[in-house]
JSON list of C-alpha atoms in Angstrom, two decimals:
[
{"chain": "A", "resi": 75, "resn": "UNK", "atom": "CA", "xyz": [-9.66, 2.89, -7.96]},
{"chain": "A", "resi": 76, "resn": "UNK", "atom": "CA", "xyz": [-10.35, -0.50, -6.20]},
{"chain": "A", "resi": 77, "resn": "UNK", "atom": "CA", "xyz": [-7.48, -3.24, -6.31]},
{"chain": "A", "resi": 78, "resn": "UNK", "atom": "CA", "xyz": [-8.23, -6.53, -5.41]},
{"chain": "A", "resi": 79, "resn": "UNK", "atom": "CA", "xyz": [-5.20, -8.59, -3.68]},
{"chain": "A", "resi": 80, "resn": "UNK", "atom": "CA", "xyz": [-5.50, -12.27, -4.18]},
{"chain": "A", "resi": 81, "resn": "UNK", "atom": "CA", "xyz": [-3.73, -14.31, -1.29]},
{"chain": "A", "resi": 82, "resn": "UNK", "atom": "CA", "xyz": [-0.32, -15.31, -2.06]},
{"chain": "A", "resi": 83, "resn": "UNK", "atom": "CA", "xyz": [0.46, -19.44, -1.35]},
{"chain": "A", "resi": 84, "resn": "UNK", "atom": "CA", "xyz": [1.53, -18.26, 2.56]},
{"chain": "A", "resi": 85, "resn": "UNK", "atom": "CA", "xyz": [-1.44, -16.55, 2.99]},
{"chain": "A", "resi": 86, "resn": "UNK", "atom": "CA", "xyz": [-4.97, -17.56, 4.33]},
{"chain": "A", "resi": 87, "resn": "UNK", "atom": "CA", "xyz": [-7.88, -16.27, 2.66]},
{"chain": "A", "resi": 88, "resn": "UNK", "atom": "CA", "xyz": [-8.56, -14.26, 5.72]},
{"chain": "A", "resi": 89, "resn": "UNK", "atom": "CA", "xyz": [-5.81, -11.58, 4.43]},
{"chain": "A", "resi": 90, "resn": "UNK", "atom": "CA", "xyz": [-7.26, -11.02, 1.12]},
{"chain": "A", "resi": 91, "resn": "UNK", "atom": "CA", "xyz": [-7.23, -7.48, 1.05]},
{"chain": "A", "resi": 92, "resn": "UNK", "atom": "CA", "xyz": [-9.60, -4.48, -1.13]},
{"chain": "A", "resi": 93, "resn": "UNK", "atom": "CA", "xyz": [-7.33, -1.74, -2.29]},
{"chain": "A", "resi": 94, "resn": "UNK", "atom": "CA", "xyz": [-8.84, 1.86, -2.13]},
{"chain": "A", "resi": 95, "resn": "UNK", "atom": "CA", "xyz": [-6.99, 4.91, -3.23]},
{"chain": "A", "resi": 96, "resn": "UNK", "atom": "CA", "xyz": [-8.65, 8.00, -0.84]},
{"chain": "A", "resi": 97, "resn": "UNK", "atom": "CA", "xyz": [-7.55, 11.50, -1.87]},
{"chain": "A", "resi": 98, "resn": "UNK", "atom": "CA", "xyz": [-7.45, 13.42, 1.44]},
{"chain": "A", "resi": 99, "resn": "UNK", "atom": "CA", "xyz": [-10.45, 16.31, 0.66]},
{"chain": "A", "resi": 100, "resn": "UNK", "atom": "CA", "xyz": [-12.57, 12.48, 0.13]},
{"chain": "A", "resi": 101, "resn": "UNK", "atom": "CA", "xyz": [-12.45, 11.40, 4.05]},
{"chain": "A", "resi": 102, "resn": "UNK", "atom": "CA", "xyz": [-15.12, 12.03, 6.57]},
{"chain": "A", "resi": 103, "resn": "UNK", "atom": "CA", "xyz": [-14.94, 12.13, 9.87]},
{"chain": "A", "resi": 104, "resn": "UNK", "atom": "CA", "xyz": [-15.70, 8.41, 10.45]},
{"chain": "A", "resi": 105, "resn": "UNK", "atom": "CA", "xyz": [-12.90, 7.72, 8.00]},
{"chain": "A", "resi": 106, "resn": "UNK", "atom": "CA", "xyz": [-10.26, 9.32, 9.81]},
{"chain": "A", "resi": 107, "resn": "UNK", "atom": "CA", "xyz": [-11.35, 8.14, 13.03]},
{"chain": "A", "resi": 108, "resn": "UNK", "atom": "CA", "xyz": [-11.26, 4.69, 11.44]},
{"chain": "A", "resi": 109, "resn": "UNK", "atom": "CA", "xyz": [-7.62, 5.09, 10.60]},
{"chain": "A", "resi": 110, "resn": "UNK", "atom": "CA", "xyz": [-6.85, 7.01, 13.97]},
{"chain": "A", "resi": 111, "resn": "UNK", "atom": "CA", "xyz": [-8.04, 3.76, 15.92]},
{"chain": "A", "resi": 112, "resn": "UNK", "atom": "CA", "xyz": [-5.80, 1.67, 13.20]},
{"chain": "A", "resi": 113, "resn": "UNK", "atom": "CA", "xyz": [-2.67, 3.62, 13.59]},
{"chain": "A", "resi": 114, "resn": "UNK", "atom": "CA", "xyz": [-2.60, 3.26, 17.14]},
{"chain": "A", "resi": 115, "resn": "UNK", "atom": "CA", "xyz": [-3.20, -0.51, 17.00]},
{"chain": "A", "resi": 116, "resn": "UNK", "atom": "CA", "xyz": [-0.37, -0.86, 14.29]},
{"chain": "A", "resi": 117, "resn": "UNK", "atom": "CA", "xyz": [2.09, 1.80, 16.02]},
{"chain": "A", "resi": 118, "resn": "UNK", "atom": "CA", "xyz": [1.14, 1.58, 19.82]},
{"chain": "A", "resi": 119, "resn": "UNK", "atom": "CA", "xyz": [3.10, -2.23, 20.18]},
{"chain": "A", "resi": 120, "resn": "UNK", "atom": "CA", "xyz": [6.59, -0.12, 19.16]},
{"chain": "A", "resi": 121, "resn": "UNK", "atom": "CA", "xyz": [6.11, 1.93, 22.01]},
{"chain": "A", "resi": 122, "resn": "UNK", "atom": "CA", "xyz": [3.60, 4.45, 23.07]},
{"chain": "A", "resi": 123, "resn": "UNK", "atom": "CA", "xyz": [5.22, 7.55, 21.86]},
{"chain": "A", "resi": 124, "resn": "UNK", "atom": "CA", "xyz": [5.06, 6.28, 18.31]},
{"chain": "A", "resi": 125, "resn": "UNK", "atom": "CA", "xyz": [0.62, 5.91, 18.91]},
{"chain": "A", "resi": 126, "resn": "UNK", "atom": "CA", "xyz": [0.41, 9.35, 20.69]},
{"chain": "A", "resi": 127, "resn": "UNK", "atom": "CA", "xyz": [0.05, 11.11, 17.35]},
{"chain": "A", "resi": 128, "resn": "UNK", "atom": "CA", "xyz": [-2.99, 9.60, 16.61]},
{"chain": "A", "resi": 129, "resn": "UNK", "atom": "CA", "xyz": [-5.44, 10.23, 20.10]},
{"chain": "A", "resi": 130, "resn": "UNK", "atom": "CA", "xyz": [-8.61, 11.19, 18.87]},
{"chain": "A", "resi": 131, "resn": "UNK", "atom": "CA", "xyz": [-9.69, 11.41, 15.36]},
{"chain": "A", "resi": 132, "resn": "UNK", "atom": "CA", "xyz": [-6.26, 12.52, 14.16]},
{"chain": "A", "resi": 133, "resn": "UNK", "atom": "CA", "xyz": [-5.15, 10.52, 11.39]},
{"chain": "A", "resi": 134, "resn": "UNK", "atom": "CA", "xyz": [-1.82, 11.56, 10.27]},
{"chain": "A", "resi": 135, "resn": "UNK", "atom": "CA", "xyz": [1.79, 12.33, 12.08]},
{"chain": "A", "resi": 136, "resn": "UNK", "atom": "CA", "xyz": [3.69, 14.58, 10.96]},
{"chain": "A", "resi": 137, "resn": "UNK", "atom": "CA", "xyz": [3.06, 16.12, 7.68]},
{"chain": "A", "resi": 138, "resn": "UNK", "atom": "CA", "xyz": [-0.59, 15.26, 6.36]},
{"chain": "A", "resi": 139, "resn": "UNK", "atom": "CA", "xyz": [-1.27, 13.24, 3.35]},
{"chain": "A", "resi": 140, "resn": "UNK", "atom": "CA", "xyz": [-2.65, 14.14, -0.13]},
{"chain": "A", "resi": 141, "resn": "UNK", "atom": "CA", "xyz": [-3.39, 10.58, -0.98]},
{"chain": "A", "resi": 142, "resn": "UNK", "atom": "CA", "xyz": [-4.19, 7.95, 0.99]},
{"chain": "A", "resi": 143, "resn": "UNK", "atom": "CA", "xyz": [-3.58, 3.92, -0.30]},
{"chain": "A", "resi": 144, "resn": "UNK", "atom": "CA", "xyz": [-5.76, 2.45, 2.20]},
{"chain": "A", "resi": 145, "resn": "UNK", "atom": "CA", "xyz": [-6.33, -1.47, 2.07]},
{"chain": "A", "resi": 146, "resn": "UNK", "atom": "CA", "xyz": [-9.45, -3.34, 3.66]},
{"chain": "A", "resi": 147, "resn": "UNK", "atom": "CA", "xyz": [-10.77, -6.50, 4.83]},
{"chain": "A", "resi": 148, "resn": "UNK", "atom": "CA", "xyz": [-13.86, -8.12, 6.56]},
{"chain": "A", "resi": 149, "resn": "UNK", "atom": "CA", "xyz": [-12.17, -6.76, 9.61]},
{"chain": "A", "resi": 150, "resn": "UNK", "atom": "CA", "xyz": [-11.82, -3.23, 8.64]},
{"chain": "A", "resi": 151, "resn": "UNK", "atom": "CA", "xyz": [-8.35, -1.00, 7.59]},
{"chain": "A", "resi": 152, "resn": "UNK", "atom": "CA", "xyz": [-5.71, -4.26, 7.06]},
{"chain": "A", "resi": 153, "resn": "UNK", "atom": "CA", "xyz": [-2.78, -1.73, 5.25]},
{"chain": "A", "resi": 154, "resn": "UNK", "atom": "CA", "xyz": [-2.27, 2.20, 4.90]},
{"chain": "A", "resi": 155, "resn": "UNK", "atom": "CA", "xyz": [0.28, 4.52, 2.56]},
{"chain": "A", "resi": 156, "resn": "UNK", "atom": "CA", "xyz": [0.10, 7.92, 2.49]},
{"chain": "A", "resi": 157, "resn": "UNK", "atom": "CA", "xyz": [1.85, 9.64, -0.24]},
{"chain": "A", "resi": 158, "resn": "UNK", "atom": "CA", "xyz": [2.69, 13.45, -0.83]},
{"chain": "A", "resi": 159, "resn": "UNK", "atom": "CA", "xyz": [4.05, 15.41, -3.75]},
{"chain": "A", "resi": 160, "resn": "UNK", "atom": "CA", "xyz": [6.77, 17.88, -2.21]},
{"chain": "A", "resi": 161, "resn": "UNK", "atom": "CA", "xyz": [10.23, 19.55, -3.19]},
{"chain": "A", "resi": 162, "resn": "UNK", "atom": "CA", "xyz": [13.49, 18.45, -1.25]},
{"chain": "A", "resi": 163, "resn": "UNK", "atom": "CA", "xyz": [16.48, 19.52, -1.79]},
{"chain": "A", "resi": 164, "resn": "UNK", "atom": "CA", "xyz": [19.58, 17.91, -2.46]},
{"chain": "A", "resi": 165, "resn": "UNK", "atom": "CA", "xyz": [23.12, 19.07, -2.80]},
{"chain": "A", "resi": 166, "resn": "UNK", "atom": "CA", "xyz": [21.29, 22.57, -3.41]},
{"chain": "A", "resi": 167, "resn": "UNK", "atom": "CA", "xyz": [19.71, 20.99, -6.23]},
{"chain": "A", "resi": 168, "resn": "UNK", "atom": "CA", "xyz": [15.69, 21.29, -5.63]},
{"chain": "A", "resi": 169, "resn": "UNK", "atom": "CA", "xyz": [14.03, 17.86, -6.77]},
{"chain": "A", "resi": 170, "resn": "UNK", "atom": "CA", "xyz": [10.36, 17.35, -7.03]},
{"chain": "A", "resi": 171, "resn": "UNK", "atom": "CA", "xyz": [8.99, 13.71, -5.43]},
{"chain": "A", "resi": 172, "resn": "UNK", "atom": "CA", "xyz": [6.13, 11.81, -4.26]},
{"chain": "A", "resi": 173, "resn": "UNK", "atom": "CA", "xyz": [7.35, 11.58, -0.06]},
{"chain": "A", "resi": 174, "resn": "UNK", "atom": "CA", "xyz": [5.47, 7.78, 0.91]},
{"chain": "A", "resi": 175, "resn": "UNK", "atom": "CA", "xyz": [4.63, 7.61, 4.24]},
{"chain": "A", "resi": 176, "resn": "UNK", "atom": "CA", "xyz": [2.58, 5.95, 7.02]},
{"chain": "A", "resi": 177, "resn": "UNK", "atom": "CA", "xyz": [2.87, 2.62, 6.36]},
{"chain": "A", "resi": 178, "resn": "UNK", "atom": "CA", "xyz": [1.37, 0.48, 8.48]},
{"chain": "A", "resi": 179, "resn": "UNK", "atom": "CA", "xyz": [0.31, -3.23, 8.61]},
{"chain": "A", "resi": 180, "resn": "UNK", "atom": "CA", "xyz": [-2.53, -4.19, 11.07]},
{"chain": "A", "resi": 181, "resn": "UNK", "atom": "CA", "xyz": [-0.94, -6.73, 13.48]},
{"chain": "A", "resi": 182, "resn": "UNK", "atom": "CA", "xyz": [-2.94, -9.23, 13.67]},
{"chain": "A", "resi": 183, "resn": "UNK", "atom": "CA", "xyz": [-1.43, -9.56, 9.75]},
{"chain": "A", "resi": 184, "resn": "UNK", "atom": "CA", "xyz": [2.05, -9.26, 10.41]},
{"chain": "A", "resi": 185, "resn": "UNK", "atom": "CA", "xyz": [4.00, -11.76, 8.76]},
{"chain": "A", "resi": 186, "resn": "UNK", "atom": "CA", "xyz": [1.58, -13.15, 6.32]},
{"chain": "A", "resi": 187, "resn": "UNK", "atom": "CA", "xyz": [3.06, -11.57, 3.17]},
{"chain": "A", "resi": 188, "resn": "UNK", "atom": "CA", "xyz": [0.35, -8.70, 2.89]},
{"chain": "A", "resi": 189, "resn": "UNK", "atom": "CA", "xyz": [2.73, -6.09, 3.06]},
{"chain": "A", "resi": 190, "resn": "UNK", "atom": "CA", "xyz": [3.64, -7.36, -0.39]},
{"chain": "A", "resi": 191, "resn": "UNK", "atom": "CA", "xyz": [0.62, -5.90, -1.98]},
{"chain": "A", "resi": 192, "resn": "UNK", "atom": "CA", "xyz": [1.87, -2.50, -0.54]},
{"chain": "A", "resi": 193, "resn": "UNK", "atom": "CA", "xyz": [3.48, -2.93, -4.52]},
{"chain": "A", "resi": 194, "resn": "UNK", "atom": "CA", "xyz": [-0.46, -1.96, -5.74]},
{"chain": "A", "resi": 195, "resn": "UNK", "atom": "CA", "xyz": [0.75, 1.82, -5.05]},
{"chain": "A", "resi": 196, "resn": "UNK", "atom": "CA", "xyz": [3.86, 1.65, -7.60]},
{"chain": "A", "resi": 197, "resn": "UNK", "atom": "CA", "xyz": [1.45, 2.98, -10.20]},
{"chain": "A", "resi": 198, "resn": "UNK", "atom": "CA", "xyz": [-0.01, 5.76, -8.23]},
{"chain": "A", "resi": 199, "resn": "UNK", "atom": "CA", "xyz": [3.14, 7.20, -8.64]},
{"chain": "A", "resi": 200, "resn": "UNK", "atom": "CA", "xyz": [3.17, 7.46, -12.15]},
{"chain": "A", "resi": 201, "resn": "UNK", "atom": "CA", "xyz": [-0.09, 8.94, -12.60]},
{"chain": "A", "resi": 202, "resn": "UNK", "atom": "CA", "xyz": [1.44, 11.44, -10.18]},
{"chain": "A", "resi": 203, "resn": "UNK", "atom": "CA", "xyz": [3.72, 12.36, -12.55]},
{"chain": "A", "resi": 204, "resn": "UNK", "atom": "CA", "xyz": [6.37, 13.06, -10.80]},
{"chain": "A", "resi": 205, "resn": "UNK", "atom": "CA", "xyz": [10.02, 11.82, -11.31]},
{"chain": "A", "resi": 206, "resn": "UNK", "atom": "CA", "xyz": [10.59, 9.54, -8.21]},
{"chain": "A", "resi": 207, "resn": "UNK", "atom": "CA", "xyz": [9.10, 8.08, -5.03]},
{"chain": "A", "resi": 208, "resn": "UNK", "atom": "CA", "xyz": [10.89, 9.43, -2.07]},
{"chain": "A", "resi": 209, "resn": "UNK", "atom": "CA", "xyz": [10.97, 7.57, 1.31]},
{"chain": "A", "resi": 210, "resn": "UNK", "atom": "CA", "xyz": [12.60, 7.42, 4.93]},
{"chain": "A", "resi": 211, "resn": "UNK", "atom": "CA", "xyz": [12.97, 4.18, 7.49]},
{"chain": "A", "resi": 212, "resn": "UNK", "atom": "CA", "xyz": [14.76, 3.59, 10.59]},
{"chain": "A", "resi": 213, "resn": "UNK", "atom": "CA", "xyz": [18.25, 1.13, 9.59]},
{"chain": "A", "resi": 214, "resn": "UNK", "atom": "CA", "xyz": [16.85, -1.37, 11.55]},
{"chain": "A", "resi": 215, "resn": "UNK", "atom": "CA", "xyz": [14.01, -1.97, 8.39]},
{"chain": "A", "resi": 216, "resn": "UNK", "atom": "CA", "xyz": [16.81, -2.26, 5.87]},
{"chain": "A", "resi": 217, "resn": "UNK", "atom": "CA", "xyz": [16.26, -5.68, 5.57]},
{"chain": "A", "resi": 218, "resn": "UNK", "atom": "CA", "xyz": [12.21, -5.34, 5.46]},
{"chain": "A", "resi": 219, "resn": "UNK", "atom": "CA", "xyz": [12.56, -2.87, 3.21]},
{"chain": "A", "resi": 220, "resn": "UNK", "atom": "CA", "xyz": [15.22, -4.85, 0.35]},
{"chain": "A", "resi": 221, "resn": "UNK", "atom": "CA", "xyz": [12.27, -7.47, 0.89]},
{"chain": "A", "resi": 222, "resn": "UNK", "atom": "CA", "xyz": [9.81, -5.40, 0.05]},
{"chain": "A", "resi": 223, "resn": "UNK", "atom": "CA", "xyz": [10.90, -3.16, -2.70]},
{"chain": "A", "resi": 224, "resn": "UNK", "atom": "CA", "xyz": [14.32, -3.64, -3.27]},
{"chain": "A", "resi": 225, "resn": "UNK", "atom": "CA", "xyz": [14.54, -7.33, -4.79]},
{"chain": "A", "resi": 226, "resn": "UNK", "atom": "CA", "xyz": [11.27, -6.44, -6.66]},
{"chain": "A", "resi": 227, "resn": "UNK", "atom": "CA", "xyz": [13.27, -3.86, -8.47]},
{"chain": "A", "resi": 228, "resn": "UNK", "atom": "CA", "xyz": [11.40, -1.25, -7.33]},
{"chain": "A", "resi": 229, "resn": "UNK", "atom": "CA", "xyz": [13.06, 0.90, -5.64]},
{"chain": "A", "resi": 230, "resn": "UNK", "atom": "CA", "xyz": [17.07, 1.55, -4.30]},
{"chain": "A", "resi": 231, "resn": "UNK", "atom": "CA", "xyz": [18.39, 2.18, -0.61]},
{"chain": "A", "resi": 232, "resn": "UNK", "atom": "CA", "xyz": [20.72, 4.37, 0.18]},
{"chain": "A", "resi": 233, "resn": "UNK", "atom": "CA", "xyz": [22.68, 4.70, 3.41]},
{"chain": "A", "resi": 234, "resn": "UNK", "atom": "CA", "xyz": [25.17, 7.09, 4.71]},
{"chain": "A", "resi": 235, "resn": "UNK", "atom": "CA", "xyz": [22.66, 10.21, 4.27]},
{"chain": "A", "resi": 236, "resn": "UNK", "atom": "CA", "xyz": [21.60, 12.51, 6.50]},
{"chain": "A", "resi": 237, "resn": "UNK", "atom": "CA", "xyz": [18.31, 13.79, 6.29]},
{"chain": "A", "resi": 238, "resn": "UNK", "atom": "CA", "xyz": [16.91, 16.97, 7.77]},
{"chain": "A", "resi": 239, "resn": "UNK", "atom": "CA", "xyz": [13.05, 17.38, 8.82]},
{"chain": "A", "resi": 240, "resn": "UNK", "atom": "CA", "xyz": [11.45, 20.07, 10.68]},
{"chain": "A", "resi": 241, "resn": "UNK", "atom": "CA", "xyz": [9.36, 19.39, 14.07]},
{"chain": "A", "resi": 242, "resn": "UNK", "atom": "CA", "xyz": [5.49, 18.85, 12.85]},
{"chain": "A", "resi": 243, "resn": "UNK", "atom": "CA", "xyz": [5.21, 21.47, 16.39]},
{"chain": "A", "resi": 244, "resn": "UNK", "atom": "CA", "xyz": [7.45, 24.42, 17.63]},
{"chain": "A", "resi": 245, "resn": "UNK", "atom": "CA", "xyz": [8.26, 23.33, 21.01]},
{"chain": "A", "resi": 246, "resn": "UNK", "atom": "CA", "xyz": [10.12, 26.27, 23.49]},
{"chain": "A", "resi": 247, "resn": "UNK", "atom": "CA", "xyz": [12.66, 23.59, 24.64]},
{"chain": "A", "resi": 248, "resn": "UNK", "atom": "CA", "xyz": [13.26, 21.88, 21.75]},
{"chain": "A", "resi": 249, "resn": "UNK", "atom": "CA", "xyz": [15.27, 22.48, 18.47]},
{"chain": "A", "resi": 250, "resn": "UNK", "atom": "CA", "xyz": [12.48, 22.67, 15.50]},
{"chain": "A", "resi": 251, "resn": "UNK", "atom": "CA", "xyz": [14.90, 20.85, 12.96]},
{"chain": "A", "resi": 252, "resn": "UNK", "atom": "CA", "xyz": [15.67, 17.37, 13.25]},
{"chain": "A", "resi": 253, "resn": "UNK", "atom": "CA", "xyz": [18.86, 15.61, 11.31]},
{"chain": "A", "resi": 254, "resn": "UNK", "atom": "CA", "xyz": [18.18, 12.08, 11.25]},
{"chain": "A", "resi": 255, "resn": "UNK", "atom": "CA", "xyz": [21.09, 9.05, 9.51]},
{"chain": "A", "resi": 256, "resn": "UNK", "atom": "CA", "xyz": [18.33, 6.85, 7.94]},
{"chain": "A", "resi": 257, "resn": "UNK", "atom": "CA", "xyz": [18.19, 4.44, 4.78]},
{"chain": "A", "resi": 258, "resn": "UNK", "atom": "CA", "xyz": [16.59, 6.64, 1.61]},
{"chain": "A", "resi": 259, "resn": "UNK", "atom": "CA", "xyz": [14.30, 4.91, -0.60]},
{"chain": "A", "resi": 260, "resn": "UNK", "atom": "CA", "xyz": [14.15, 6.13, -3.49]},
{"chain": "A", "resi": 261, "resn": "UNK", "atom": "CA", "xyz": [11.52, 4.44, -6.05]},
{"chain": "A", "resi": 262, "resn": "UNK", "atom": "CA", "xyz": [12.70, 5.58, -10.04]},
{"chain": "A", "resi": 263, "resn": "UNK", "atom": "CA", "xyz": [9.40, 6.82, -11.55]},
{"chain": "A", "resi": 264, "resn": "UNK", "atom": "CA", "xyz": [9.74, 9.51, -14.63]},
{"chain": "A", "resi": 265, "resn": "UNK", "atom": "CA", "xyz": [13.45, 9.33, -14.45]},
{"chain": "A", "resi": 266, "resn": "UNK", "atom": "CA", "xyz": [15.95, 6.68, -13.58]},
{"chain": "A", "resi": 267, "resn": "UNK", "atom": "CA", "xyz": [18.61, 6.45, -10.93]},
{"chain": "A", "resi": 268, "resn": "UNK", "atom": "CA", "xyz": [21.26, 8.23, -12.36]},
{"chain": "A", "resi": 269, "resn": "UNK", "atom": "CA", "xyz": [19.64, 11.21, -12.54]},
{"chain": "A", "resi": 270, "resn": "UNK", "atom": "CA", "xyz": [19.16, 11.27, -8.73]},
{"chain": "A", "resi": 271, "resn": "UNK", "atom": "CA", "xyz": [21.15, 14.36, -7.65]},
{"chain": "A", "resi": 272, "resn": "UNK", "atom": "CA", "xyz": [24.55, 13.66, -5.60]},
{"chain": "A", "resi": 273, "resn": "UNK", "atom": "CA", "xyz": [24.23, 14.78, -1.87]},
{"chain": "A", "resi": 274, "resn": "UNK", "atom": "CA", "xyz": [24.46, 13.24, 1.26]},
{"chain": "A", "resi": 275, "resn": "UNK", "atom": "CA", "xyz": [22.15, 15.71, 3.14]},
{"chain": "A", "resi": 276, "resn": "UNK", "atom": "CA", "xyz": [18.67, 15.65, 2.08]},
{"chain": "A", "resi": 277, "resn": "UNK", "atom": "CA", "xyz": [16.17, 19.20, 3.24]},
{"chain": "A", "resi": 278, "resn": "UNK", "atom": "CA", "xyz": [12.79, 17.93, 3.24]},
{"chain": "A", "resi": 279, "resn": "UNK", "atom": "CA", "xyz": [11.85, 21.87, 4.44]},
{"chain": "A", "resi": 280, "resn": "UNK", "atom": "CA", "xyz": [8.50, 20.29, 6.46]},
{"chain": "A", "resi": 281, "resn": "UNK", "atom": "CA", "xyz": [7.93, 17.67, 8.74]},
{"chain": "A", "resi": 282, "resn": "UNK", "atom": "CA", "xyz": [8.19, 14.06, 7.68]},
{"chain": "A", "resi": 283, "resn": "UNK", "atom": "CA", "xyz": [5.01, 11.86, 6.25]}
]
């Protein structure tokens, strides 16, 4: 499924973007080093821990993607999702949800509104079928974020929960569960908010998109 993005008043035509929906078992080799190269363009200015993921042709983190929203322009990748259906748990209740992850901008389109268009993936959800869109960011993208989603009505943050995550390695000197106080976003898909389940600790039992 192509998407075409047309440029909002803000933006030159330069960002208009082609939206591509990639399932995983679809990429070649040249595709993932495309994205590896992208990754550590987008990630490598926030410090050089946050690229080191992606030497080589290693396109993915932590846990790998089953679909890919990939957008491009004349210049190559411009905007990547990656979603993944997986259980968490919350409150000992076990919930079903499409994890987003690996969003990136290129930077060279940073602040041009593009990342508005990351919207295009709202339906990929639902054809998912599953009952919500399940996401993690750092507090400091809380306001991004109510930009992004929020305000649209797309999706709700939540603070004050703790989430736990496992270590994508086993390392001998190093616990292999993380507990992390982020802001949840939590995108209402097959059901609405109130049937979110009540907890304030969140299992993803696997590493983090």
């Amino acid at each position: 499924m192509n998407i075409a993005v047309s440029p909002t008043a803000e933006t030159p035509s330069r960002a208009q973007v082609q939206w591509s929906r990639r399932w995983e078992s679809e990429l070649q080799l040249t595709d993932h080093a495309e994205l590896a190269e992208f990754f550590r363009k987008s990630y490598g200015p926030t410090g050089a821990f946050n690229a080191q993921p992606f030497e080589g042709h290693r396109s993915w983190a932590g846990a790998r993607p089953e679909v890919r929203i990939i957008g491009y322009d004349a210049q190559g990748v411009a905007a990547h999702l990656g979603l993944l259906r997986r259980f968490i748990k919350i409150g000992g209740v076990d919930l079903l949800v499409a994890e987003l992850g690996l969003y990136a901008v290129r930077p060279d389109l940073e602040g041009l509104g593009i990342s508005h268009a990351m919207r295009v993936t709202y339906p990929m959800l639902h054809e998912l079928g599953v009952p919500f869109g399940f996401g993690t960011v750092r507090p400091a993208l809380a306001k991004h974020m109510t930009r992004l989603v929020a305000r649209q009505g797309l999706a709700t943050l939540m603070s004050g929960i703790r989430v736990r995550s496992t270590h994508p390695d086993v390392y001998p000197n190093l616990s292999p569960i993380r507990i992390e106080d982020v802001i949840v976003v939590v995108f209402p898909v097959g059901c609405s908010m109130g049937e979110w389940p009540a907890g304030t600790i969140i299992d993803r039992n696997g590493p983090e998109l």
